[in-house]
Amino acid sequence: MIKRALSGITPSGSNLHIGNYFGAVKQQIELQNSIDQTLYFVADLHALTTVHDKEQLQNNIRNVVLDYLALGVDPEKSIFFRQSDVPQHCELSVILANYISFSHMQRMHAYKDKLANDSEADINMGLFNYPILMAADILLYQPDGVPVGEDQKQHVELTRDIAQNFNKRYGSEILKLPEPLISKTLGKIIGTDGVRKMSKSLGNVIGIFDSEEIIRKQIFSCFTDPNRIKATDPGKVEGNPVFIFHDLLNQNQEEVDDLKARYIKGSVGDVEVKEKLLKAHLTYFQPFREKRKELEKNNKLLENILRQGAQRAQNLASETLNKVEEAIGLTKVFN
Ligand code: AQP
């Protein structure tokens, strides 16, 4: 039974996309109301693997904080914090690096994907070590479950391997082995290219809080059935990104059924399908967009939420770090 869950989002881009939302955040928000304790954080240290511009980083962090809160993370119910406000993440990460081999790290897909396109000289150590920092992010809080998208499964498995290696060496259940909580149907939301997962760095996204103009562009750039040349050609609905997105966003089931039936027959054009998708998107996210606008005006509130979250996170994190340090022989002399 899951009692405590934890997850994070990297502010590597400026706004969250619907892949983040349906693949991970929606489930995270639901867990707030159904389990004992939830912890969510903005993984700003992870963003350093790609963002090396001070202003951009600060903007990204602020945007993800706003996005997360607007989408429903409730600081009364969840511990909500910024990773860099809790120094224990870095401390545990340095320790955990000693309980996993270099060859195991070379099998991590973030590194392998990067290596497929870049030379080793262009890959920073932050990217190589990223899964170890992620293991520290998780293990510090001893959660039972980690609600994430499918792309993060390998990292949660590595976290379990590190925890197991550590526990084997020090003879007790010091670190709790977490389970990945991945939706079978929504764990991998396809991008607008219809091929790869929706991803900030691939640019195949549909945003949540971008301007209507940008969202229109993203939706209108969406691939559909590649074999359908004219609107009068019969089309395929399964696996067609615009219909995948209709199923996620359009709350008017009758309209979706009608569009699908007409698409299969060849009696509706892509423009109408996409116009209706845009309308459905704006309707779905309207309450969240309004909430975000309110939050944007209240910097003091954001600061207070993050300060309080950091305090609560630090209390839990230092308990685990103390246990780990005690176990390995780094007993504190000063307190
Ligand atoms: N396409 C997706 N389908 C399902 N879940 C997804 N997630 C991301 N993309 C999809 C999940 O969203 C959470 C937060 O993601 P993140 O930004 O911290 O990490 P990410 O996986 O690196 O997201 P991106 O958009 O793909 O960013 P870049 O391009 O920077 O790598 C995670 O739980 C993730 O699984």
JSON list of C-alpha atoms in Angstrom, two decimals, residues 29 70 112 148 179 184 304-305:
[
{"chain": "A", "resi": 29, "resn": "ILE", "atom": "CA", "xyz": [-2.35, 15.81, -7.87]},
{"chain": "A", "resi": 70, "resn": "ALA", "atom": "CA", "xyz": [-1.77, 26.33, -10.85]},
{"chain": "A", "resi": 112, "resn": "LYS", "atom": "CA", "xyz": [23.23, 6.90, -24.14]},
{"chain": "A", "resi": 148, "resn": "VAL", "atom": "CA", "xyz": [6.40, 9.55, -13.12]},
{"chain": "A", "resi": 179, "resn": "GLU", "atom": "CA", "xyz": [8.13, 1.60, -6.68]},
{"chain": "A", "resi": 184, "resn": "LYS", "atom": "CA", "xyz": [-0.19, 1.98, -18.30]},
{"chain": "A", "resi": 304, "resn": "ASN", "atom": "CA", "xyz": [6.28, 31.75, 1.64]},
{"chain": "A", "resi": 305, "resn": "ILE", "atom": "CA", "xyz": [5.15, 28.50, 0.07]}
]
